mmCIF file of C-alpha atoms in Angstrom:
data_model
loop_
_atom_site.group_PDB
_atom_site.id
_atom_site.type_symbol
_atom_site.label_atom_id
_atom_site.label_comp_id
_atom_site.label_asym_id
_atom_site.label_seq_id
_atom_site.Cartn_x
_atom_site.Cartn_y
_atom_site.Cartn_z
ATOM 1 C CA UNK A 12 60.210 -60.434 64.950
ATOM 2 C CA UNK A 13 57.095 -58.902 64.153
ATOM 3 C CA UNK A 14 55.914 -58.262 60.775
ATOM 4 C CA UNK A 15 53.790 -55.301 59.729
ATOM 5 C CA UNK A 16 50.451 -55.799 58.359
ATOM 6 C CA UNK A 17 48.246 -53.480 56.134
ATOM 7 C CA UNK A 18 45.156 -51.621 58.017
ATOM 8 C CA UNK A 19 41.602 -53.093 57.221
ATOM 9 C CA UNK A 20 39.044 -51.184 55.813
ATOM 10 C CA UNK A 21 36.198 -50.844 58.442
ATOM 11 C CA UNK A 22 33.152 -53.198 57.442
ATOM 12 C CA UNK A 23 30.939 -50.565 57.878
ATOM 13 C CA UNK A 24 31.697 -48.577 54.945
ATOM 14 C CA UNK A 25 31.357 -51.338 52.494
ATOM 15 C CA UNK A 26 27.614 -50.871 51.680
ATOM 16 C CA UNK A 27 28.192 -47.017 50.829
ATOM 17 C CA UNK A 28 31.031 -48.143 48.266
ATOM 18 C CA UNK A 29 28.521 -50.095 47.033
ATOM 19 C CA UNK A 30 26.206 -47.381 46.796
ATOM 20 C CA UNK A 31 27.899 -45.020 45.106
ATOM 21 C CA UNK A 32 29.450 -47.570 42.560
ATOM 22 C CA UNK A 33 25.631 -47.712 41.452
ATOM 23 C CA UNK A 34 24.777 -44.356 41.364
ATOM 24 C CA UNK A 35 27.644 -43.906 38.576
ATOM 25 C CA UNK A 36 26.175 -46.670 36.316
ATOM 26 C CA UNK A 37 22.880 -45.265 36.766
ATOM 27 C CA UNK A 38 24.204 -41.907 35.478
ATOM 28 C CA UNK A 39 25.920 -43.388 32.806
ATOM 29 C CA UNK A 40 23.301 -45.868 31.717
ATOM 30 C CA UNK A 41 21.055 -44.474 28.843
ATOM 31 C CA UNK A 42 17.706 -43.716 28.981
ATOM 32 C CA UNK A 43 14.466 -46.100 28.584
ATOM 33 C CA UNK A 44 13.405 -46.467 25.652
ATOM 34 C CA UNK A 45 9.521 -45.046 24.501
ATOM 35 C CA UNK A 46 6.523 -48.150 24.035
ATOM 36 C CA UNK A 47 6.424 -48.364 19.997
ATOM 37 C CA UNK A 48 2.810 -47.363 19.148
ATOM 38 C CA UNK A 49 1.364 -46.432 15.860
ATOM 39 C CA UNK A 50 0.356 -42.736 15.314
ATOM 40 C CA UNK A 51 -2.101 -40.637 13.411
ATOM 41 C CA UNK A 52 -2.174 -37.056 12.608
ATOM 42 C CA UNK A 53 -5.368 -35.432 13.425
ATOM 43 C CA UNK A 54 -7.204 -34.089 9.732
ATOM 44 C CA UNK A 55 -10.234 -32.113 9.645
ATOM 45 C CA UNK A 56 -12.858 -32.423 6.666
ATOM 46 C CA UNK A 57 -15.877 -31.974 5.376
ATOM 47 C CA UNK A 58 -19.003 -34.547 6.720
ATOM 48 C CA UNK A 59 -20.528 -35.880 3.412
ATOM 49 C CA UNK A 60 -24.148 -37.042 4.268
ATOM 50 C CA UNK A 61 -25.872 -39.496 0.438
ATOM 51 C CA UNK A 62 -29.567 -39.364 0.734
ATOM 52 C CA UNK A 63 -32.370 -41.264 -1.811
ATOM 53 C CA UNK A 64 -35.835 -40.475 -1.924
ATOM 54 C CA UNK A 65 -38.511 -41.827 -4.838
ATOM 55 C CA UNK A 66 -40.352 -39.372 -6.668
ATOM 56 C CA UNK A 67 -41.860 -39.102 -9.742
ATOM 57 C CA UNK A 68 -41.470 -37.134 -13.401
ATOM 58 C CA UNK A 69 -43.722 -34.027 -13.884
ATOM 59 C CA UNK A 70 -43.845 -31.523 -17.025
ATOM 60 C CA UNK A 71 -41.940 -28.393 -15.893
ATOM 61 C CA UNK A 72 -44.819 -26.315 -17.256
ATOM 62 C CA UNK A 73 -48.638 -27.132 -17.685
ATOM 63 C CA UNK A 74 -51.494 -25.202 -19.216
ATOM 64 C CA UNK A 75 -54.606 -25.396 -18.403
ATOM 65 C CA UNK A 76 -57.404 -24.576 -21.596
ATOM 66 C CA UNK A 77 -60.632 -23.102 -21.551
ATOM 67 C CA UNK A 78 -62.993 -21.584 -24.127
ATOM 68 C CA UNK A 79 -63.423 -17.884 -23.856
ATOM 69 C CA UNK A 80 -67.104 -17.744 -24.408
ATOM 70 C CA UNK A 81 -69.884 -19.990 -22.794
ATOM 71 C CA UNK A 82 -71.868 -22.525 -24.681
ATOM 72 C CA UNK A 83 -72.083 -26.308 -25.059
ATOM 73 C CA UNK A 84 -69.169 -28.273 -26.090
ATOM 74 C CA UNK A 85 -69.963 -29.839 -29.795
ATOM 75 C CA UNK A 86 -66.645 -32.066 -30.082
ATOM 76 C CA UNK A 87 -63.223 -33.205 -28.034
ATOM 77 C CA UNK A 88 -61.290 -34.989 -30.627
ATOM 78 C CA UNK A 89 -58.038 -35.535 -27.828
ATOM 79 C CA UNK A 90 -58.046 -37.769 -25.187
ATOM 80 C CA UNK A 91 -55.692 -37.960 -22.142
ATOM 81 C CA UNK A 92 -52.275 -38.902 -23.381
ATOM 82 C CA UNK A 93 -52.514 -37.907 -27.100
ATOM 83 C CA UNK A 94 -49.926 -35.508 -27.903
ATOM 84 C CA UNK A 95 -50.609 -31.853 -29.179
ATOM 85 C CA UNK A 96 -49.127 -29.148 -31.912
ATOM 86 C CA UNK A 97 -49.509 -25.707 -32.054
ATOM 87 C CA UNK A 98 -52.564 -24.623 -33.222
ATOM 88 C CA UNK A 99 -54.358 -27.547 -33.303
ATOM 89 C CA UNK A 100 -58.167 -27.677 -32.689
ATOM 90 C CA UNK A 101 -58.647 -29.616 -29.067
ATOM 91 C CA UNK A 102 -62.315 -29.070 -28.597
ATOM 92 C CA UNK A 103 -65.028 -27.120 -30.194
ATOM 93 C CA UNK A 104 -68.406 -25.349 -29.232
ATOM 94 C CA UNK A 105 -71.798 -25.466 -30.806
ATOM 95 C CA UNK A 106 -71.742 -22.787 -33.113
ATOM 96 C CA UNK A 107 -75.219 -22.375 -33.924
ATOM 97 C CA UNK A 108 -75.853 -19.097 -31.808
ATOM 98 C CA UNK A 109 -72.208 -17.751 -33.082
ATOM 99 C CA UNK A 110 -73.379 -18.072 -36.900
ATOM 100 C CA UNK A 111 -76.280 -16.095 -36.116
ATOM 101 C CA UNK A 112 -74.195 -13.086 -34.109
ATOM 102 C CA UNK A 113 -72.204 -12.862 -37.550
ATOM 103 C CA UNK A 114 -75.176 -13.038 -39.944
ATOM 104 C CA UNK A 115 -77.311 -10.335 -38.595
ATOM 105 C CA UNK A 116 -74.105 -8.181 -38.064
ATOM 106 C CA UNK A 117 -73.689 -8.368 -41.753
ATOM 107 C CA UNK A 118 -77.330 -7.361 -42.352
ATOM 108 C CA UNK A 119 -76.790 -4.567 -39.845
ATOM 109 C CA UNK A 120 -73.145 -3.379 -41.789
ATOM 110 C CA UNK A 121 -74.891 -3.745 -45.127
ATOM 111 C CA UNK A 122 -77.529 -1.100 -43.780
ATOM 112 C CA UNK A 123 -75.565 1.138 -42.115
ATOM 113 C CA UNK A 124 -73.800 1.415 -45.373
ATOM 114 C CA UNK A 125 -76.713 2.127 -46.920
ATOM 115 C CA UNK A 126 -77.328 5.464 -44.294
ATOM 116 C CA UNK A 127 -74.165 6.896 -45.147
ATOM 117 C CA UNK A 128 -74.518 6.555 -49.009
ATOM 118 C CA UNK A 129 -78.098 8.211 -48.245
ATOM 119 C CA UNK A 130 -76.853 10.854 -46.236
ATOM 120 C CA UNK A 131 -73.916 11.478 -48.127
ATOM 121 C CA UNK A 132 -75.862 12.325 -50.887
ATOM 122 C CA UNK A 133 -78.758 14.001 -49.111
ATOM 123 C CA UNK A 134 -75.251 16.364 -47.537
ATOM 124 C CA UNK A 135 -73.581 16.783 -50.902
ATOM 125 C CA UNK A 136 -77.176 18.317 -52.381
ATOM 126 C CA UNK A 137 -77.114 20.596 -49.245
ATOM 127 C CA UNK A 138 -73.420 21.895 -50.225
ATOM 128 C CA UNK A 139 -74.486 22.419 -53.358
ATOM 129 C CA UNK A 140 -77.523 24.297 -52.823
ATOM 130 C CA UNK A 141 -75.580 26.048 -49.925
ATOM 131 C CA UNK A 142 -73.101 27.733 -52.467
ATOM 132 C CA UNK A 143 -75.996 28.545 -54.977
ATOM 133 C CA UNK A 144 -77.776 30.116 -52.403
ATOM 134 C CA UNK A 145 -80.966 27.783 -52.755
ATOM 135 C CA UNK A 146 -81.115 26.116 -49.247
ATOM 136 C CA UNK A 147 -80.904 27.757 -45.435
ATOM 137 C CA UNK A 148 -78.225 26.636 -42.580
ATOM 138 C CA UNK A 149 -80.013 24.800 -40.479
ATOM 139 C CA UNK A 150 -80.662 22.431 -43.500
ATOM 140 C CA UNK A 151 -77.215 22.127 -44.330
ATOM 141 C CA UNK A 152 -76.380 21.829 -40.884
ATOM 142 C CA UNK A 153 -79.237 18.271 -40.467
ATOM 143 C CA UNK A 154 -77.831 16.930 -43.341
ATOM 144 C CA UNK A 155 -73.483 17.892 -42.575
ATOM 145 C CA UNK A 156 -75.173 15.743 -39.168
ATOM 146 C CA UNK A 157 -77.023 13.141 -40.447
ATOM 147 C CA UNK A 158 -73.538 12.307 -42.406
ATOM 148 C CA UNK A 159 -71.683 11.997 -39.417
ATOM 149 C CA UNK A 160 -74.163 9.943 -37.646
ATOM 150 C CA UNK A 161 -74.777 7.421 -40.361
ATOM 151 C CA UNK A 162 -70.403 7.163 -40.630
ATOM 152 C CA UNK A 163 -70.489 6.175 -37.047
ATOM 153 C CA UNK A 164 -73.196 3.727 -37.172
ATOM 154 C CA UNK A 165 -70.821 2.472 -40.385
ATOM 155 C CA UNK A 166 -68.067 1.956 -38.146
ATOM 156 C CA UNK A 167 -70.283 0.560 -34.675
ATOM 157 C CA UNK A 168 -71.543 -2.032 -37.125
ATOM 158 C CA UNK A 169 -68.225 -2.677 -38.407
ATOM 159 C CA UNK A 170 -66.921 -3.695 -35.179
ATOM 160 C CA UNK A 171 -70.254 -5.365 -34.092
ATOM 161 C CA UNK A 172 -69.357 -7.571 -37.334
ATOM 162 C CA UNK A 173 -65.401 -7.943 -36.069
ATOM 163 C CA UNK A 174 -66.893 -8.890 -32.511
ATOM 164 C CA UNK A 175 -69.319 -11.855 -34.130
ATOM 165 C CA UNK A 176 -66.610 -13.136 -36.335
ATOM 166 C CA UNK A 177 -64.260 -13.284 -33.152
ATOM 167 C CA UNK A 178 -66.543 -15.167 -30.562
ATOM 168 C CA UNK A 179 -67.357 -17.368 -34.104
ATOM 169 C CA UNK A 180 -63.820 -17.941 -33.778
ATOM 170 C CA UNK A 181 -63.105 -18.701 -30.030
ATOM 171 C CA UNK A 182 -65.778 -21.819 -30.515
ATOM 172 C CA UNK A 183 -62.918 -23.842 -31.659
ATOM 173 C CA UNK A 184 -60.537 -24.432 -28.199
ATOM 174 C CA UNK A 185 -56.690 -24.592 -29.925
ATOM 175 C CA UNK A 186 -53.422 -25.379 -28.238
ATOM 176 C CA UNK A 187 -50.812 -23.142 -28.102
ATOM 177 C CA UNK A 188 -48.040 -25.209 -27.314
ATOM 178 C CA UNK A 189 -47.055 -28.814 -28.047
ATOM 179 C CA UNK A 190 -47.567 -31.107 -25.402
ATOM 180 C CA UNK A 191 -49.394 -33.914 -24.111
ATOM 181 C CA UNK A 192 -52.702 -33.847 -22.244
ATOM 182 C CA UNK A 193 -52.749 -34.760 -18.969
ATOM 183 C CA UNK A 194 -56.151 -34.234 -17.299
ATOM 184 C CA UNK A 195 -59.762 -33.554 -19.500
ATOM 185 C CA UNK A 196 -61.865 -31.858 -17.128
ATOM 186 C CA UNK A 197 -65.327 -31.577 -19.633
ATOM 187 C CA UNK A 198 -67.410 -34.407 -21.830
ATOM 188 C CA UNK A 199 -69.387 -33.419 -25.229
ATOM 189 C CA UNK A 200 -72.824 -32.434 -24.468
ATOM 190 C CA UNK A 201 -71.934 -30.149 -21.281
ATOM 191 C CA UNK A 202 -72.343 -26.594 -20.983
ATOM 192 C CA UNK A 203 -69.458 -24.592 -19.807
ATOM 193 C CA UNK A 204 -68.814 -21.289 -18.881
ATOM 194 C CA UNK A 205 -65.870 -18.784 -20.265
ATOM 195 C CA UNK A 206 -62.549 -19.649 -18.546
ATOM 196 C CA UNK A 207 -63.559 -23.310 -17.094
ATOM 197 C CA UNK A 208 -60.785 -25.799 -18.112
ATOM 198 C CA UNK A 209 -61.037 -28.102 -20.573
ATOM 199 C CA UNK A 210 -58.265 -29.882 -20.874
ATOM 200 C CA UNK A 211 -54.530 -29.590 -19.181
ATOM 201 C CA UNK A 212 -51.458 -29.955 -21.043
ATOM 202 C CA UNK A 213 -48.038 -30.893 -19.986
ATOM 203 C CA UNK A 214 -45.651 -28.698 -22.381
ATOM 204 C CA UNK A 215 -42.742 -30.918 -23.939
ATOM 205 C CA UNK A 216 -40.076 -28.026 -23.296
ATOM 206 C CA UNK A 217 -38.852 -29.609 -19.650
ATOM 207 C CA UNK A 218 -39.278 -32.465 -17.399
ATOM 208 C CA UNK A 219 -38.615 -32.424 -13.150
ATOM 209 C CA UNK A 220 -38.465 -34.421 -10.892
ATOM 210 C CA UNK A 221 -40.973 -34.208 -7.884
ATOM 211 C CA UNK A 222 -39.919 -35.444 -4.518
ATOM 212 C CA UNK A 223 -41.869 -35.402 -1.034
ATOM 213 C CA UNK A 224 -38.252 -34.386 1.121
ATOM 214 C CA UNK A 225 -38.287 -34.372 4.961
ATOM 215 C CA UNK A 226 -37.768 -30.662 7.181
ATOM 216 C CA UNK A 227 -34.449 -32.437 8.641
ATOM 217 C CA UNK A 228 -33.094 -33.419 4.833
ATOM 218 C CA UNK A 229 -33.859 -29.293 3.697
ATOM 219 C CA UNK A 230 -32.346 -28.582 7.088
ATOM 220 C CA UNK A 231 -28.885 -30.019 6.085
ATOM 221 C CA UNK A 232 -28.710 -28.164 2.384
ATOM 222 C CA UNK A 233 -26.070 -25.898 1.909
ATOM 223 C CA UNK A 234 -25.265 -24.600 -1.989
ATOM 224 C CA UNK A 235 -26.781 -25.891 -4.734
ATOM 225 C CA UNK A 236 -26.111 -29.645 -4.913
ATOM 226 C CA UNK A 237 -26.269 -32.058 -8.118
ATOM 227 C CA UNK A 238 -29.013 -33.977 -7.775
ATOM 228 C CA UNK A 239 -28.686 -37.559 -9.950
ATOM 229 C CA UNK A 240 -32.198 -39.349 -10.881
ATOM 230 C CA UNK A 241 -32.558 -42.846 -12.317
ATOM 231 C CA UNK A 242 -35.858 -45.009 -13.256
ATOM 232 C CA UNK A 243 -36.785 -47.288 -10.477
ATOM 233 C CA UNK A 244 -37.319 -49.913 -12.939
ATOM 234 C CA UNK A 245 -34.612 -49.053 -14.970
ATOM 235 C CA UNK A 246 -31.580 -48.108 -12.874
ATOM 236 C CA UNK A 247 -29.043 -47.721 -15.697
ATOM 237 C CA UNK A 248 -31.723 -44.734 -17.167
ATOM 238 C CA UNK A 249 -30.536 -41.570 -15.720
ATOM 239 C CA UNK A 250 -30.294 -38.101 -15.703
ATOM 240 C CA UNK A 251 -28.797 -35.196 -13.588
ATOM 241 C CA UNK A 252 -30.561 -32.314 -12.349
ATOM 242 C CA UNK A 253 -30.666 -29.135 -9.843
ATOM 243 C CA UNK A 254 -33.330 -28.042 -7.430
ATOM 244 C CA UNK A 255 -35.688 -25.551 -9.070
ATOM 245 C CA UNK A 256 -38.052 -25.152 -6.019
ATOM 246 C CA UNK A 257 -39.004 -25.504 -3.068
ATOM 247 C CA UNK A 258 -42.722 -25.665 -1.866
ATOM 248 C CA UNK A 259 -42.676 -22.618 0.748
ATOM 249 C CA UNK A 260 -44.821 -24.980 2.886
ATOM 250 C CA UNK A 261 -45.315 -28.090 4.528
ATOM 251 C CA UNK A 262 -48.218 -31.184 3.088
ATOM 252 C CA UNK A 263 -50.626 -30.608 5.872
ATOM 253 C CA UNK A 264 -51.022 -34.550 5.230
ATOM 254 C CA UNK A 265 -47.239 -35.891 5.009
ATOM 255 C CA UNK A 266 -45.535 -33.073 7.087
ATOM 256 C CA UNK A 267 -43.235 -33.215 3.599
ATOM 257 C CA UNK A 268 -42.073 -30.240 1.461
ATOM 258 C CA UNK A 269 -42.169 -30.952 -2.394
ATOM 259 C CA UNK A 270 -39.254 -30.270 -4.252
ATOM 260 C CA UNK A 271 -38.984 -29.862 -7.618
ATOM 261 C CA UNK A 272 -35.388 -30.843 -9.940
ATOM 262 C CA UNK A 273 -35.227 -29.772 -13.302
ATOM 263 C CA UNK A 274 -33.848 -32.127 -15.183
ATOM 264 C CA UNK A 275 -30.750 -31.491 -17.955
ATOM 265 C CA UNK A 276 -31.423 -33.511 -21.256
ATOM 266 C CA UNK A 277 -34.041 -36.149 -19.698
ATOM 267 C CA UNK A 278 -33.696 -39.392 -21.934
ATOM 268 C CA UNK A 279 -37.445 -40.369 -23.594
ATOM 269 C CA UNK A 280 -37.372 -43.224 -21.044
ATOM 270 C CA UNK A 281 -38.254 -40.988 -18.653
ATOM 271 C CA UNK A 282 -41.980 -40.666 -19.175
ATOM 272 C CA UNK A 283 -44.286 -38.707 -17.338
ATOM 273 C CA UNK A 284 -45.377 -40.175 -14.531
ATOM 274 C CA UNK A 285 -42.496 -42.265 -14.119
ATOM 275 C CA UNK A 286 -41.062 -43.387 -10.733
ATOM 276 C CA UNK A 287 -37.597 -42.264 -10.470
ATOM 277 C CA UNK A 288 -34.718 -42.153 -7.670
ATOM 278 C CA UNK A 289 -33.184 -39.416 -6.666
ATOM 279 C CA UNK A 290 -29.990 -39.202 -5.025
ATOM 280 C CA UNK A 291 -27.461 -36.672 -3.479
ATOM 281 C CA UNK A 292 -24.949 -35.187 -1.526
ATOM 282 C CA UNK A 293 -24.950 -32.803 1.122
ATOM 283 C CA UNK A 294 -21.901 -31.472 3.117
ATOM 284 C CA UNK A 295 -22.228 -30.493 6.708
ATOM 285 C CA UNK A 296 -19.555 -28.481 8.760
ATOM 286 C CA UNK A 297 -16.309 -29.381 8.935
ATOM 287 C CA UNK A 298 -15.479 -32.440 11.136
ATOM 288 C CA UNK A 299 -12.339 -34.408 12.254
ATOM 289 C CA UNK A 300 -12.446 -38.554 11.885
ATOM 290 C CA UNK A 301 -10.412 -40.778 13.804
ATOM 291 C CA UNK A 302 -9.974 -44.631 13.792
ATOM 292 C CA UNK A 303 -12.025 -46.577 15.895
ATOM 293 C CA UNK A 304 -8.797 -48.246 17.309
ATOM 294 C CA UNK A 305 -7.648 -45.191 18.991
ATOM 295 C CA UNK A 306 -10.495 -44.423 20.924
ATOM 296 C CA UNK A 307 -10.115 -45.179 24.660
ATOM 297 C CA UNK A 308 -12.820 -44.166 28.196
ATOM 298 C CA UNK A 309 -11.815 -41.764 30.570
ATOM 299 C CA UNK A 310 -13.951 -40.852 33.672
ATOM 300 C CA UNK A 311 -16.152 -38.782 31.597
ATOM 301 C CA UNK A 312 -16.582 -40.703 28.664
ATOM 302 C CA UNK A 313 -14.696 -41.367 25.286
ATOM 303 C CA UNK A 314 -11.410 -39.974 25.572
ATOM 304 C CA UNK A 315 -7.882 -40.742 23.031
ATOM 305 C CA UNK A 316 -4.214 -40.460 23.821
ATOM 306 C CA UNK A 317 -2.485 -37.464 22.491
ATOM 307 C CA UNK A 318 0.859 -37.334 21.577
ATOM 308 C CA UNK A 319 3.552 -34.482 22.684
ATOM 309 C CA UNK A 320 5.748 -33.770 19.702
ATOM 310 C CA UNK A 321 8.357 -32.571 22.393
ATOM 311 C CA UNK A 322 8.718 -35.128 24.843
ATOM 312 C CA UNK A 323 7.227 -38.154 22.991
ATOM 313 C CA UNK A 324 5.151 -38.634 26.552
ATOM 314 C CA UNK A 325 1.321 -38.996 26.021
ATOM 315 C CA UNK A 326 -1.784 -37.348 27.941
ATOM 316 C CA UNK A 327 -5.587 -38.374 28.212
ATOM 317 C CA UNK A 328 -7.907 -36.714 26.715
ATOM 318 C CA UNK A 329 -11.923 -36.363 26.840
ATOM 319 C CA UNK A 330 -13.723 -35.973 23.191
ATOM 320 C CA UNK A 331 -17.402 -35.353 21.873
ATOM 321 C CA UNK A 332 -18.625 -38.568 19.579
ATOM 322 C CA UNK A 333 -20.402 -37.374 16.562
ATOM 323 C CA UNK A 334 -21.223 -40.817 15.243
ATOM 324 C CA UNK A 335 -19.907 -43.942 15.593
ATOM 325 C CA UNK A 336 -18.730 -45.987 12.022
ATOM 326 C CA UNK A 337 -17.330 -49.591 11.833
ATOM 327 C CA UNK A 338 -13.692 -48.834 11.312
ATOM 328 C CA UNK A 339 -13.721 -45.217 12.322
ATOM 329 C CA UNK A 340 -15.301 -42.514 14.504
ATOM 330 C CA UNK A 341 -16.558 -39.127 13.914
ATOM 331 C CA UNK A 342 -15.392 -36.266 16.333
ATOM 332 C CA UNK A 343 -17.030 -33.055 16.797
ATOM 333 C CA UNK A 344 -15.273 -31.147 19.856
ATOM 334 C CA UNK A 345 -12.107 -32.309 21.664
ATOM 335 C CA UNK A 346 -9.749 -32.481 19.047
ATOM 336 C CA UNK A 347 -7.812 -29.986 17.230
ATOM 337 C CA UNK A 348 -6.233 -30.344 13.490
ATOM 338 C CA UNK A 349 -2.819 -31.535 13.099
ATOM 339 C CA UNK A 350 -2.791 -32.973 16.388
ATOM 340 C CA UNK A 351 -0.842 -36.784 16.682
ATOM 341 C CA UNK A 352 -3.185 -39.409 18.401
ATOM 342 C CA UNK A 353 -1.836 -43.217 19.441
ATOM 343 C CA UNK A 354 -4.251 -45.496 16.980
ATOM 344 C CA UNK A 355 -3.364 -48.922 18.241
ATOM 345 C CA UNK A 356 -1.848 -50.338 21.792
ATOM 346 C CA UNK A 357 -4.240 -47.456 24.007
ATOM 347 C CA UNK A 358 -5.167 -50.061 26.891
ATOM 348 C CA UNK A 359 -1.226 -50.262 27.864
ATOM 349 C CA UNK A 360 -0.514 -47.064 28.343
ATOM 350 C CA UNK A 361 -0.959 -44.291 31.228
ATOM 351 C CA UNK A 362 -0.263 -40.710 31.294
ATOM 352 C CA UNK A 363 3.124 -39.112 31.206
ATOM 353 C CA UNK A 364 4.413 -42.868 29.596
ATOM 354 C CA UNK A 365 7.067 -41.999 27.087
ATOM 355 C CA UNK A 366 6.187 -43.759 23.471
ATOM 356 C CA UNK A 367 8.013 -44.070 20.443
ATOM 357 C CA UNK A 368 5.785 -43.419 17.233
ATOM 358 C CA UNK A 369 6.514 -45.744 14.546
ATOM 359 C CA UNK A 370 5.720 -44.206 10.819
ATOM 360 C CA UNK A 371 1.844 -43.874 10.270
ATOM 361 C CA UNK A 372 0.360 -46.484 7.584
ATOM 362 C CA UNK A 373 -1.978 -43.878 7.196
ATOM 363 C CA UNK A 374 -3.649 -40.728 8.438
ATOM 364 C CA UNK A 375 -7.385 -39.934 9.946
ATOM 365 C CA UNK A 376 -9.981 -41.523 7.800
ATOM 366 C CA UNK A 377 -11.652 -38.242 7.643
ATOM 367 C CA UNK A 378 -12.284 -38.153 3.819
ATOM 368 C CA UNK A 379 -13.606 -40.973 4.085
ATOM 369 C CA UNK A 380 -16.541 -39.810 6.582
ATOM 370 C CA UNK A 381 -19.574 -40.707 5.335
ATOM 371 C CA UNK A 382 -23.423 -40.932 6.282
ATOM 372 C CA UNK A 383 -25.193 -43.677 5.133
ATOM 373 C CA UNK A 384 -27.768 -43.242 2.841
#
């Protein structure tokens, strides 16, 4: 008796059972997971460049005095560094030549006053006479003249008089201002002539601060920037300040342009003449900073791995170095702002890899860009 066996499966069709077992599990399997990197967002500020340059402290406003008249200076009773008040006497001429002006135009007002009492007399007869009928026209008429003249010689001689007392006057060289003298440019004994300087003075009503700056410093100043000065020997002396001027042009010398600060309330530290340090700030255009961690090379140079907010996947790409920093690099064109960059892990990745972004310790250090000094 036979007994009835079950059909085998042919041998051949194993391996595509096999097959499509898989291809289930694949489908059903999840996805890979992304490479953990850290993340920054992209920030844009502003470049903050500190520079320092010695100068020195210079009155805000000098005068320069001179006598008005020529003649040979008598006395100079201030020296360089003596301070000055209003008014008082800083140098004086000989005034041996000035006494004599205003003596003989006394004598001269004395007898011109004499003339017009004579002719006023002489003129009054004539009137008289005139009205009496005692005297002809033509001497009414000299004497009505002669008046008139002699009055006007009264008043030429009163102003001749005026004139002496005045030039007696400008032998004594005052200040006008209180200051201290800086420069003496004349010695008793000498001869000068009307407007030569005698002395300079360095009014007390403002202090600045003179600096020699660099084209490429002016170059970078936008706005009007507070600029802090300290003593050089005395650092903890200081005093803030804005530009006042500019010299229009170059040292021929130093290739430098000076620049003056006027200082706000200067302490009395800050002496004339005293070395100071100046310091400030100037902001360039706005700039994006990234850490030096994230930056990778590409076949054209620098280059950083961005971040697609949509498909976590990253691409390669190129970027312009500004400057380089030890903890952080300066960007100027290949980056845009609020753009997410890997920061750590860029030598194990390639393009199109999916990553996952863990939460950023922190974002682009670019208020923190800064030059150095």
């Amino acid at each position: 008796m036979f007994r009835r066996t079950r059909p085998l499966l042919p041998l051949c069709g194993l391996p595509l059972l096999l097959a499509l077992a898989g291809c289930d599990r694949a489908e059903k399997a999840p996805p890979q997971a992304g490479r953990p990197v850290q993340v920054v967002k992209v920030e844009a500020s502003l470049l903050t460049a500190g520079v320092e340059l010695s100068g020195e402290i210079q009155a805000e406003k000098t005068v320069s005095l001179a006598f008005r008249i020529a003649g040979r200076i008598a006395e100079r009773p201030v020296n360089v560094g003596d301070r000055v008040a209003p008014g008082q006497i800083v140098a004086k001429l000989d005034r041996t030549i000035e006494t004599n002006a205003v003596a003989a135009a006394e004598a001269a007002l004395e007898a011109a006053r004499g003339e017009v009492v004579t002719a006023r007399s002489t003129f009054e007869r004539q009137e008289r006479l005139m009205g009496q009928g005692f005297t002809t026209r033509p001497r009414f008429d000299a004497a009505q003249k002669a008046q008139e003249t002699a009055q006007a010689a009264l008043e030429n001689a009163e102003a001749q008089l005026e004139q002496a007392r005045d030039r007696l006057g400008f032998t004594d060289l005052r200040a006008d201002v209180a200051g201290v003298v800086t420069v003496r440019s004349a010695e008793p004994g000498e001869v000068v002539q009307p407007g030569q300087a005698i002395l300079q003075i360095a009014r007390e009503d403002g202090r600045d601060a003179v600096f020699a700056v660099p084209a490429r410093v002016l170059e970078g100043k936008t706005g009007d920037p507070l600029v802090r000065v300290v003593l050089a020997e005395a650092p903890g002396v200081s005093a803030n300040g804005r530009i006042r001027e500019i010299a229009p042009q170059a040292d021929p010398v130093t290739r430098t342009f000076q620049v003056r600060v006027g200082l706000q309330d200067p302490p009395e530290a800050m002496r004339l003449g005293s070395t100071v340090v100046g310091s400030v700030e100037t902001t360039s255009a706005r700039i994006m900073s990234i850490p030096a961690k994230a930056l990778t090379t590409s076949g054209r140079g620098a280059a950083v791995w961005i971040v697609d907010p949509k498909t976590s996947t990253v691409s390669l790409r190129p970027i312009d170095i500004l400057r380089f920093d030890p903890d952080h690099v300066v960007v100027s064109q290949g980056l845009v702002p609020g753009e997410t960059i890997v920061a750590t892990g860029v030598q194990a990745l390639h393009p199109g890899q999916r990553v996952k972004p863990l939460p950023p310790a922190r974002s682009a250090a670019n208020a923190a860009a800064r030059a150095p000094g």
